[in-house]
PDB file of C-alpha atoms in Angstrom:
ATOM      1  CA  MET A   1       1.974  -8.206 -19.476  1.00 46.00           C
ATOM      2  CA  GLY A   2       4.027  -9.311 -22.487  1.00 48.00           C
ATOM      3  CA  GLY A   3       5.116 -12.701 -21.192  1.00 54.00           C
ATOM      4  CA  THR A   4       6.071 -11.479 -17.710  1.00 64.00           C
ATOM      5  CA  ALA A   5       4.934 -13.874 -14.993  1.00 79.00           C
ATOM      6  CA  LEU A   6       2.135 -12.412 -12.897  1.00 82.00           C
ATOM      7  CA  ALA A   7       2.033 -12.600  -9.119  1.00 89.00           C
ATOM      8  CA  LEU A   8      -1.438 -11.024  -8.929  1.00 97.00           C
ATOM      9  CA  GLU A   9      -4.156 -10.636 -11.530  1.00 97.00           C
ATOM     10  CA  VAL A  10      -7.356  -8.708 -10.788  1.00 98.00           C
ATOM     11  CA  ALA A  11      -9.925  -8.995 -13.571  1.00 98.00           C
ATOM     12  CA  ASP A  12     -13.165  -7.022 -13.940  1.00 98.00           C
ATOM     13  CA  LEU A  13     -13.571  -6.677 -10.164  1.00 98.00           C
ATOM     14  CA  SER A  14     -16.636  -4.934  -8.744  1.00 98.00           C
ATOM     15  CA  ALA A  15     -17.362  -4.538  -5.033  1.00 98.00           C
ATOM     16  CA  GLY A  16     -19.440  -2.458  -2.682  1.00 96.00           C
ATOM     17  CA  TYR A  17     -20.935  -1.821   0.703  1.00 96.00           C
ATOM     18  CA  GLY A  18     -24.676  -2.498   0.540  1.00 93.00           C
ATOM     19  CA  PRO A  19     -26.096  -0.226  -2.166  1.00 93.00           C
ATOM     20  CA  VAL A  20     -22.825   1.716  -2.492  1.00 95.00           C
ATOM     21  CA  ARG A  21     -20.598   0.554  -5.346  1.00 95.00           C
ATOM     22  CA  ALA A  22     -16.965   1.122  -4.383  1.00 97.00           C
ATOM     23  CA  LEU A  23     -15.227  -0.655  -7.291  1.00 98.00           C
ATOM     24  CA  ARG A  24     -16.485  -0.873 -10.870  1.00 97.00           C
ATOM     25  CA  HIS A  25     -14.887  -3.407 -13.227  1.00 98.00           C
ATOM     26  CA  VAL A  26     -11.342  -2.870 -11.983  1.00 98.00           C
ATOM     27  CA  SER A  27      -8.554  -4.816 -13.678  1.00 98.00           C
ATOM     28  CA  LEU A  28      -4.866  -4.670 -12.800  1.00 97.00           C
ATOM     29  CA  ASP A  29      -1.772  -6.871 -12.744  1.00 97.00           C
ATOM     30  CA  VAL A  30       1.230  -7.126 -10.434  1.00 98.00           C
ATOM     31  CA  PRO A  31       4.157  -8.930 -12.106  1.00 96.00           C
ATOM     32  CA  GLU A  32       6.353 -11.161  -9.974  1.00 95.00           C
ATOM     33  CA  GLY A  33       8.932  -9.122  -8.086  1.00 95.00           C
ATOM     34  CA  ALA A  34       7.451  -5.758  -9.105  1.00 97.00           C
ATOM     35  CA  VAL A  35       6.202  -2.714  -7.204  1.00 98.00           C
ATOM     36  CA  VAL A  36       2.849  -1.511  -8.537  1.00 98.00           C
ATOM     37  CA  THR A  37       1.051   1.491  -7.089  1.00 98.00           C
ATOM     38  CA  VAL A  38      -2.597   2.572  -7.060  1.00 97.00           C
ATOM     39  CA  LEU A  39      -3.182   6.320  -6.778  1.00 95.00           C
ATOM     40  CA  GLY A  40      -6.374   8.192  -6.017  1.00 92.00           C
ATOM     41  CA  GLY A  41      -8.028  10.541  -3.579  1.00 88.00           C
ATOM     42  CA  ASN A  42     -10.205   9.732  -0.590  1.00 88.00           C
ATOM     43  CA  GLY A  43     -13.150   7.555  -1.573  1.00 90.00           C
ATOM     44  CA  ALA A  44     -11.546   6.349  -4.802  1.00 94.00           C
ATOM     45  CA  GLY A  45     -11.786   2.712  -3.710  1.00 96.00           C
ATOM     46  CA  LYS A  46      -8.102   2.037  -3.016  1.00 96.00           C
ATOM     47  CA  SER A  47      -8.535   0.391   0.399  1.00 95.00           C
ATOM     48  CA  THR A  48     -11.546  -1.560  -0.877  1.00 97.00           C
ATOM     49  CA  LEU A  49      -9.337  -2.978  -3.617  1.00 97.00           C
ATOM     50  CA  LEU A  50      -6.741  -4.246  -1.137  1.00 97.00           C
ATOM     51  CA  ARG A  51      -9.440  -5.687   1.123  1.00 96.00           C
ATOM     52  CA  ALA A  52     -10.959  -7.511  -1.830  1.00 97.00           C
ATOM     53  CA  VAL A  53      -7.585  -9.050  -2.662  1.00 97.00           C
ATOM     54  CA  SER A  54      -6.857 -10.085   0.944  1.00 97.00           C
ATOM     55  CA  ARG A  55     -10.424 -11.367   1.426  1.00 96.00           C
ATOM     56  CA  THR A  56     -10.974  -9.065   4.425  1.00 96.00           C
ATOM     57  CA  LEU A  57     -13.672  -6.945   2.760  1.00 96.00           C
ATOM     58  CA  SER A  58     -16.486  -8.721   4.634  1.00 95.00           C
ATOM     59  CA  PHE A  59     -14.983  -7.547   7.955  1.00 94.00           C
ATOM     60  CA  HIS A  60     -15.824  -4.009   6.825  1.00 94.00           C
ATOM     61  CA  GLY A  61     -19.348  -4.821   5.647  1.00 95.00           C
ATOM     62  CA  GLY A  62     -18.415  -5.112   1.986  1.00 97.00           C
ATOM     63  CA  THR A  63     -18.808  -7.789  -0.678  1.00 96.00           C
ATOM     64  CA  VAL A  64     -17.285  -8.595  -4.050  1.00 97.00           C
ATOM     65  CA  THR A  65     -20.123  -8.660  -6.588  1.00 96.00           C
ATOM     66  CA  SER A  66     -18.242  -9.745  -9.713  1.00 97.00           C
ATOM     67  CA  GLY A  67     -14.811 -10.372 -11.150  1.00 98.00           C
ATOM     68  CA  THR A  68     -11.862 -12.551 -10.161  1.00 97.00           C
ATOM     69  CA  VAL A  69      -8.638 -12.284  -8.162  1.00 98.00           C
ATOM     70  CA  THR A  70      -5.889 -14.809  -8.853  1.00 97.00           C
ATOM     71  CA  PHE A  71      -2.464 -15.098  -7.273  1.00 97.00           C
ATOM     72  CA  GLY A  72       0.201 -17.278  -8.804  1.00 93.00           C
ATOM     73  CA  GLY A  73      -2.501 -18.737 -11.019  1.00 92.00           C
ATOM     74  CA  ARG A  74      -4.663 -19.697  -8.018  1.00 94.00           C
ATOM     75  CA  ALA A  75      -8.105 -18.156  -7.505  1.00 96.00           C
ATOM     76  CA  LEU A  76      -8.362 -16.361  -4.161  1.00 96.00           C
ATOM     77  CA  GLY A  77     -12.139 -15.937  -4.302  1.00 92.00           C
ATOM     78  CA  GLY A  78     -13.798 -18.097  -1.670  1.00 89.00           C
ATOM     79  CA  LEU A  79     -10.668 -18.477   0.471  1.00 94.00           C
ATOM     80  CA  ALA A  80     -10.714 -17.431   4.120  1.00 95.00           C
ATOM     81  CA  PRO A  81      -8.330 -14.547   4.914  1.00 94.00           C
ATOM     82  CA  ASP A  82      -5.899 -16.820   6.765  1.00 93.00           C
ATOM     83  CA  ARG A  83      -5.680 -19.088   3.711  1.00 94.00           C
ATOM     84  CA  VAL A  84      -4.859 -16.041   1.569  1.00 95.00           C
ATOM     85  CA  VAL A  85      -1.969 -15.320   3.947  1.00 94.00           C
ATOM     86  CA  ALA A  86      -0.898 -18.963   3.727  1.00 93.00           C
ATOM     87  CA  ALA A  87      -0.988 -18.646  -0.074  1.00 94.00           C
ATOM     88  CA  GLY A  88       1.605 -15.869   0.163  1.00 95.00           C
ATOM     89  CA  VAL A  89      -0.324 -12.565   0.368  1.00 97.00           C
ATOM     90  CA  SER A  90      -0.008 -10.308   3.443  1.00 96.00           C
ATOM     91  CA  GLN A  91      -1.661  -6.935   4.001  1.00 95.00           C
ATOM     92  CA  VAL A  92      -0.554  -3.954   6.075  1.00 94.00           C
ATOM     93  CA  PRO A  93      -3.801  -2.046   6.732  1.00 89.00           C
ATOM     94  CA  GLU A  94      -4.144   1.721   6.779  1.00 87.00           C
ATOM     95  CA  GLY A  95      -3.478   3.320  10.149  1.00 79.00           C
ATOM     96  CA  ARG A  96      -0.968   0.663  11.275  1.00 74.00           C
ATOM     97  CA  GLN A  97      -3.387  -1.098  13.664  1.00 85.00           C
ATOM     98  CA  VAL A  98      -0.783  -2.813  15.817  1.00 92.00           C
ATOM     99  CA  PHE A  99      -1.868  -4.688  18.938  1.00 94.00           C
ATOM    100  CA  ALA A 100      -1.144  -1.811  21.305  1.00 94.00           C
ATOM    101  CA  ARG A 101      -1.215  -3.747  24.598  1.00 95.00           C
ATOM    102  CA  MET A 102       0.946  -6.574  23.304  1.00 96.00           C
ATOM    103  CA  THR A 103       4.722  -6.406  23.147  1.00 97.00           C
ATOM    104  CA  VAL A 104       6.606  -5.867  19.931  1.00 98.00           C
ATOM    105  CA  GLU A 105       7.765  -9.482  20.126  1.00 96.00           C
ATOM    106  CA  ASP A 106       4.220 -10.788  20.531  1.00 97.00           C
ATOM    107  CA  ASN A 107       2.980  -8.644  17.637  1.00 96.00           C
ATOM    108  CA  LEU A 108       5.585 -10.265  15.415  1.00 96.00           C
ATOM    109  CA  ARG A 109       4.669 -13.721  16.685  1.00 94.00           C
ATOM    110  CA  ALA A 110       1.053 -13.015  15.744  1.00 93.00           C
ATOM    111  CA  GLY A 111       2.152 -12.185  12.209  1.00 92.00           C
ATOM    112  CA  ALA A 112       3.938 -15.527  11.960  1.00 89.00           C
ATOM    113  CA  LEU A 113       0.757 -17.481  12.655  1.00 82.00           C
ATOM    114  CA  GLY A 114      -0.065 -17.502   8.957  1.00 66.00           C
ATOM    115  CA  ALA A 115       3.451 -18.396   7.779  1.00 64.00           C
ATOM    116  CA  ARG A 116       3.769 -21.019   5.063  1.00 59.00           C
ATOM    117  CA  GLY A 117       5.571 -23.872   6.814  1.00 49.00           C
ATOM    118  CA  GLU A 118       8.001 -26.285   5.202  1.00 43.00           C
ATOM    119  CA  ARG A 119       8.501 -29.943   6.065  1.00 40.00           C
ATOM    120  CA  GLY A 120       6.488 -30.004   9.283  1.00 43.00           C
ATOM    121  CA  ALA A 121       7.078 -28.334  12.646  1.00 48.00           C
ATOM    122  CA  ARG A 122      10.850 -28.181  12.310  1.00 48.00           C
ATOM    123  CA  GLY A 123      10.497 -26.453   8.951  1.00 49.00           C
ATOM    124  CA  ASP A 124       7.926 -24.082  10.451  1.00 77.00           C
ATOM    125  CA  ARG A 125      10.385 -23.046  13.165  1.00 83.00           C
ATOM    126  CA  ALA A 126      13.140 -22.510  10.614  1.00 86.00           C
ATOM    127  CA  THR A 127      10.836 -20.423   8.410  1.00 86.00           C
ATOM    128  CA  LYS A 128       9.737 -18.239  11.328  1.00 89.00           C
ATOM    129  CA  ALA A 129      13.310 -17.806  12.565  1.00 92.00           C
ATOM    130  CA  ALA A 130      14.419 -16.699   9.103  1.00 93.00           C
ATOM    131  CA  ALA A 131      11.484 -14.282   8.868  1.00 94.00           C
ATOM    132  CA  LEU A 132      12.270 -12.775  12.276  1.00 96.00           C
ATOM    133  CA  LYS A 133      15.926 -12.321  11.313  1.00 96.00           C
ATOM    134  CA  ARG A 134      14.830 -10.526   8.148  1.00 96.00           C
ATOM    135  CA  VAL A 135      12.494  -8.221  10.081  1.00 97.00           C
ATOM    136  CA  HIS A 136      15.183  -7.358  12.643  1.00 97.00           C
ATOM    137  CA  GLU A 137      17.658  -6.602   9.847  1.00 96.00           C
ATOM    138  CA  LEU A 138      15.147  -4.300   8.170  1.00 96.00           C
ATOM    139  CA  PHE A 139      14.022  -2.701  11.443  1.00 96.00           C
ATOM    140  CA  PRO A 140      16.733  -2.968  14.147  1.00 96.00           C
ATOM    141  CA  VAL A 141      14.597  -0.867  16.515  1.00 96.00           C
ATOM    142  CA  LEU A 142      12.092  -3.746  16.733  1.00 97.00           C
ATOM    143  CA  ALA A 143      14.821  -6.000  18.116  1.00 97.00           C
ATOM    144  CA  ASP A 144      15.888  -3.313  20.581  1.00 97.00           C
ATOM    145  CA  ARG A 145      12.301  -2.852  21.803  1.00 95.00           C
ATOM    146  CA  ALA A 146      11.132  -6.443  21.617  1.00 96.00           C
ATOM    147  CA  HIS A 147       9.671  -6.397  25.148  1.00 97.00           C
ATOM    148  CA  GLN A 148       8.080  -2.945  24.940  1.00 96.00           C
ATOM    149  CA  ARG A 149       4.348  -2.539  24.455  1.00 97.00           C
ATOM    150  CA  ALA A 150       3.539  -1.644  20.875  1.00 96.00           C
ATOM    151  CA  GLY A 151       1.282   1.210  21.950  1.00 95.00           C
ATOM    152  CA  LEU A 152       4.293   3.035  23.402  1.00 95.00           C
ATOM    153  CA  LEU A 153       6.151   3.158  20.091  1.00 95.00           C
ATOM    154  CA  SER A 154       6.219   6.292  17.954  1.00 93.00           C
ATOM    155  CA  GLY A 155       4.014   6.471  14.884  1.00 90.00           C
ATOM    156  CA  GLY A 156       6.921   5.640  12.601  1.00 91.00           C
ATOM    157  CA  GLU A 157       7.984   2.717  14.773  1.00 93.00           C
ATOM    158  CA  GLN A 158       4.420   1.399  14.811  1.00 94.00           C
ATOM    159  CA  GLN A 159       4.420   1.500  11.013  1.00 93.00           C
ATOM    160  CA  MET A 160       7.678  -0.454  11.021  1.00 94.00           C
ATOM    161  CA  LEU A 161       6.067  -2.991  13.338  1.00 96.00           C
ATOM    162  CA  ALA A 162       2.968  -3.276  11.122  1.00 95.00           C
ATOM    163  CA  VAL A 163       5.147  -3.960   8.081  1.00 96.00           C
ATOM    164  CA  GLY A 164       7.369  -6.326  10.062  1.00 97.00           C
ATOM    165  CA  ARG A 165       4.358  -8.240  11.351  1.00 96.00           C
ATOM    166  CA  ALA A 166       3.135  -8.771   7.769  1.00 96.00           C
ATOM    167  CA  LEU A 167       6.594  -9.944   6.696  1.00 97.00           C
ATOM    168  CA  MET A 168       6.602 -12.606   9.417  1.00 96.00           C
ATOM    169  CA  ALA A 169       4.321 -14.679   7.164  1.00 95.00           C
ATOM    170  CA  SER A 170       7.067 -14.681   4.487  1.00 94.00           C
ATOM    171  CA  PRO A 171       4.744 -13.280   1.794  1.00 95.00           C
ATOM    172  CA  LYS A 172       5.424 -13.334  -1.929  1.00 96.00           C
ATOM    173  CA  LEU A 173       3.140 -10.277  -2.277  1.00 98.00           C
ATOM    174  CA  LEU A 174       2.858  -7.453   0.248  1.00 98.00           C
ATOM    175  CA  LEU A 175      -0.235  -5.207   0.186  1.00 98.00           C
ATOM    176  CA  LEU A 176       0.546  -1.779   1.665  1.00 97.00           C
ATOM    177  CA  ASP A 177      -2.283   0.642   2.459  1.00 95.00           C
ATOM    178  CA  GLU A 178      -1.058   4.234   2.895  1.00 92.00           C
ATOM    179  CA  PRO A 179       2.259   3.410   4.626  1.00 91.00           C
ATOM    180  CA  SER A 180       3.337   7.082   4.742  1.00 89.00           C
ATOM    181  CA  LEU A 181       0.033   8.337   6.203  1.00 87.00           C
ATOM    182  CA  GLY A 182       0.573  10.669   9.168  1.00 85.00           C
ATOM    183  CA  LEU A 183       4.356  10.300   9.144  1.00 86.00           C
ATOM    184  CA  ALA A 184       6.894  13.118   9.093  1.00 89.00           C
ATOM    185  CA  PRO A 185       8.702  13.446   5.729  1.00 90.00           C
ATOM    186  CA  LEU A 186      11.938  11.945   7.070  1.00 91.00           C
ATOM    187  CA  MET A 187      10.151   8.894   8.465  1.00 89.00           C
ATOM    188  CA  ALA A 188       8.117   8.508   5.269  1.00 89.00           C
ATOM    189  CA  ALA A 189      11.387   8.500   3.321  1.00 91.00           C
ATOM    190  CA  ARG A 190      12.763   5.790   5.615  1.00 91.00           C
ATOM    191  CA  ILE A 191       9.658   3.663   5.056  1.00 91.00           C
ATOM    192  CA  ALA A 192      10.060   4.173   1.302  1.00 93.00           C
ATOM    193  CA  ASP A 193      13.677   2.980   1.480  1.00 95.00           C
ATOM    194  CA  THR A 194      12.515  -0.096   3.374  1.00 95.00           C
ATOM    195  CA  ILE A 195       9.885  -0.859   0.721  1.00 96.00           C
ATOM    196  CA  ARG A 196      12.660  -0.743  -1.885  1.00 96.00           C
ATOM    197  CA  GLU A 197      14.724  -3.166   0.190  1.00 97.00           C
ATOM    198  CA  ILE A 198      11.785  -5.541   0.724  1.00 97.00           C
ATOM    199  CA  ASN A 199      11.183  -5.549  -3.007  1.00 97.00           C
ATOM    200  CA  ALA A 200      14.891  -6.053  -3.762  1.00 97.00           C
ATOM    201  CA  GLN A 201      14.719  -9.182  -1.590  1.00 95.00           C
ATOM    202  CA  GLY A 202      12.134 -10.637  -3.989  1.00 95.00           C
ATOM    203  CA  THR A 203       8.766  -9.636  -2.523  1.00 97.00           C
ATOM    204  CA  ALA A 204       6.272  -8.058  -4.932  1.00 98.00           C
ATOM    205  CA  VAL A 205       4.409  -5.008  -3.591  1.00 98.00           C
ATOM    206  CA  LEU A 206       0.986  -3.546  -4.326  1.00 98.00           C
ATOM    207  CA  LEU A 207       1.141  -0.054  -2.858  1.00 97.00           C
ATOM    208  CA  VAL A 208      -1.837   2.210  -2.204  1.00 95.00           C
ATOM    209  CA  GLU A 209      -0.745   5.797  -1.547  1.00 89.00           C
ATOM    210  CA  GLN A 210      -2.085   9.341  -1.550  1.00 83.00           C
ATOM    211  CA  ASN A 211       1.528  10.566  -1.611  1.00 88.00           C
ATOM    212  CA  ALA A 212       1.752  10.205  -5.375  1.00 92.00           C
ATOM    213  CA  ALA A 213       5.292  11.548  -5.672  1.00 92.00           C
ATOM    214  CA  LEU A 214       6.620   8.921  -3.265  1.00 92.00           C
ATOM    215  CA  ALA A 215       4.569   6.125  -4.830  1.00 95.00           C
ATOM    216  CA  LEU A 216       5.631   6.897  -8.399  1.00 96.00           C
ATOM    217  CA  ARG A 217       9.288   6.892  -7.374  1.00 95.00           C
ATOM    218  CA  LEU A 218       8.891   3.425  -5.882  1.00 96.00           C
ATOM    219  CA  ALA A 219       6.741   1.747  -8.523  1.00 97.00           C
ATOM    220  CA  SER A 220       7.419   0.423 -12.002  1.00 97.00           C
ATOM    221  CA  ARG A 221       3.735   0.586 -12.972  1.00 97.00           C
ATOM    222  CA  ALA A 222       0.838   2.703 -11.731  1.00 97.00           C
ATOM    223  CA  TYR A 223      -2.945   2.805 -11.869  1.00 97.00           C
ATOM    224  CA  VAL A 224      -5.190   5.765 -11.063  1.00 95.00           C
ATOM    225  CA  LEU A 225      -8.543   5.026  -9.419  1.00 95.00           C
ATOM    226  CA  GLU A 226     -11.319   7.594  -9.496  1.00 95.00           C
ATOM    227  CA  VAL A 227     -14.696   6.799  -7.938  1.00 95.00           C
ATOM    228  CA  GLY A 228     -13.987   3.093  -8.140  1.00 97.00           C
ATOM    229  CA  GLU A 229     -12.828   2.981 -11.768  1.00 97.00           C
ATOM    230  CA  VAL A 230      -9.380   2.784 -13.338  1.00 97.00           C
ATOM    231  CA  THR A 231      -9.029   5.985 -15.359  1.00 95.00           C
ATOM    232  CA  LEU A 232      -5.310   5.872 -16.126  1.00 94.00           C
ATOM    233  CA  SER A 233      -2.637   3.170 -16.110  1.00 96.00           C
ATOM    234  CA  GLY A 234       0.844   2.643 -17.458  1.00 96.00           C
ATOM    235  CA  PRO A 235       4.532   2.734 -16.543  1.00 97.00           C
ATOM    236  CA  ALA A 236       5.046   4.853 -13.418  1.00 96.00           C
ATOM    237  CA  ALA A 237       7.552   7.125 -15.183  1.00 95.00           C
ATOM    238  CA  GLU A 238       5.027   7.880 -17.925  1.00 95.00           C
ATOM    239  CA  LEU A 239       2.274   8.703 -15.442  1.00 94.00           C
ATOM    240  CA  ALA A 240       4.674  10.894 -13.456  1.00 93.00           C
ATOM    241  CA  ALA A 241       5.304  12.877 -16.655  1.00 93.00           C
ATOM    242  CA  SER A 242       1.600  13.097 -17.546  1.00 90.00           C
ATOM    243  CA  ASP A 243       0.197  16.616 -17.317  1.00 90.00           C
ATOM    244  CA  GLU A 244      -3.026  15.312 -15.787  1.00 87.00           C
ATOM    245  CA  VAL A 245      -1.250  13.320 -13.067  1.00 90.00           C
ATOM    246  CA  ARG A 246       1.193  16.157 -12.388  1.00 89.00           C
ATOM    247  CA  ARG A 247      -1.666  18.621 -12.009  1.00 89.00           C
ATOM    248  CA  ARG A 248      -4.069  16.453  -9.995  1.00 86.00           C
ATOM    249  CA  TYR A 249      -1.760  14.334  -7.861  1.00 85.00           C
ATOM    250  CA  LEU A 250       1.681  15.944  -7.804  1.00 82.00           C
ATOM    251  CA  GLY A 251       0.591  19.540  -7.265  1.00 73.00           C
ATOM    252  CA  VAL A 252       2.394  20.734 -10.391  1.00 62.00           C
ATOM    253  CA  VAL A 253       0.672  23.692 -12.050  1.00 51.00           C
ATOM    254  CA  ASP A 254       0.694  23.888 -15.825  1.00 50.00           C
ATOM    255  CA  GLU A 255       3.250  26.626 -16.519  1.00 48.00           C
ATOM    256  CA  ASP A 256       1.453  28.046 -19.546  1.00 49.00           C
ATOM    257  CA  ALA A 257      -1.839  28.210 -17.645  1.00 43.00           C
ATOM    258  CA  ALA A 258      -0.081  29.857 -14.701  1.00 39.00           C
ATOM    259  CA  ALA A 259       1.465  32.455 -16.997  1.00 44.00           C
ATOM    260  CA  ASP A 260      -1.912  33.166 -18.591  1.00 48.00           C
ATOM    261  CA  ALA A 261      -3.490  33.555 -15.147  1.00 37.00           C
ATOM    262  CA  ALA A 262      -0.726  35.921 -14.056  1.00 41.00           C
ATOM    263  CA  GLY A 263      -1.231  37.992 -17.191  1.00 49.00           C
ATOM    264  CA  ALA A 264      -4.978  38.140 -16.609  1.00 44.00           C
ATOM    265  CA  ALA A 265      -4.449  39.328 -13.027  1.00 39.00           C
ATOM    266  CA  THR A 266      -2.102  42.105 -14.170  1.00 42.00           C
ATOM    267  CA  ALA A 267      -4.626  43.209 -16.779  1.00 47.00           C
ATOM    268  CA  HIS A 268      -7.474  43.237 -14.247  1.00 46.00           C
ATOM    269  CA  PRO A 269      -6.846  45.912 -11.557  1.00 43.00           C
ATOM    270  CA  VAL A 270      -9.456  44.590  -9.112  1.00 39.00           C
ATOM    271  CA  LEU A 271      -8.046  41.050  -9.312  1.00 37.00           C
ATOM    272  CA  SER A 272      -4.499  42.420  -9.036  1.00 37.00           C
ATOM    273  CA  ARG A 273      -5.340  44.382  -5.866  1.00 35.00           C
ATOM    274  CA  TRP A 274      -7.025  41.288  -4.355  1.00 35.00           C
ATOM    275  CA  GLU A 275      -3.943  39.176  -5.064  1.00 37.00           C
ATOM    276  CA  ASP A 276      -1.671  41.868  -3.561  1.00 41.00           C
ATOM    277  CA  ALA A 277      -3.805  41.964  -0.413  1.00 37.00           C
ATOM    278  CA  ARG A 278      -3.600  38.213   0.210  1.00 39.00           C
TER     279      ARG A 278
END
């Protein structure tokens, strides 16, 4: 990456579930302090990629078959998931997955279990207190509802709690799996603003999203996964301007092709009548 320090480096990574290959020789980098997004449709391998990085793939019946994942120059392969968290990588899984019967406060405490402590127990307490203050500043509603069961929160509030829980471990890299999934546009925009703020505070982000427009606005660099392979990569602004990305992921129709189609419909009376009847 041209001399830029890397937080995360994935090199030639392949993974699968039994005979099914979900990732094929995937390589990507996340520079320190950057937001990088991975785009792709259902089944592209996006969630598998995040699980491989966080070492939680085995919980879903998957295995890494080749390749390496390093974070801050340290190999993550072979580490237990809690040691990955201790190394500075936290994941927010798809679908929020908060502990519904536990309070908001207890959910956040659970996230702090993997925090990287400093100078013994006293340092641990200081680190956790600072993390909780940060979470409450980002999400004031979580302070207001500290003693409420997480399952009673709205979908947007549960997503805030899932992100806040991951931040309680004071990560250097946050893995976000479909944070806007199932949220109303206004709430998705609020989550996007929070991701910007988290990043501005110095946390790198690897963002998996089907909402390509939102993801490309947030990220500095983007990768496109299709059937487990990286098919496009580059600066997010360049991918956002790419005709292929605009057509396949942003819902933008090629204007020349649209004009040609309109002309063909006008010239074809049967097609024109069918279009008029729709």
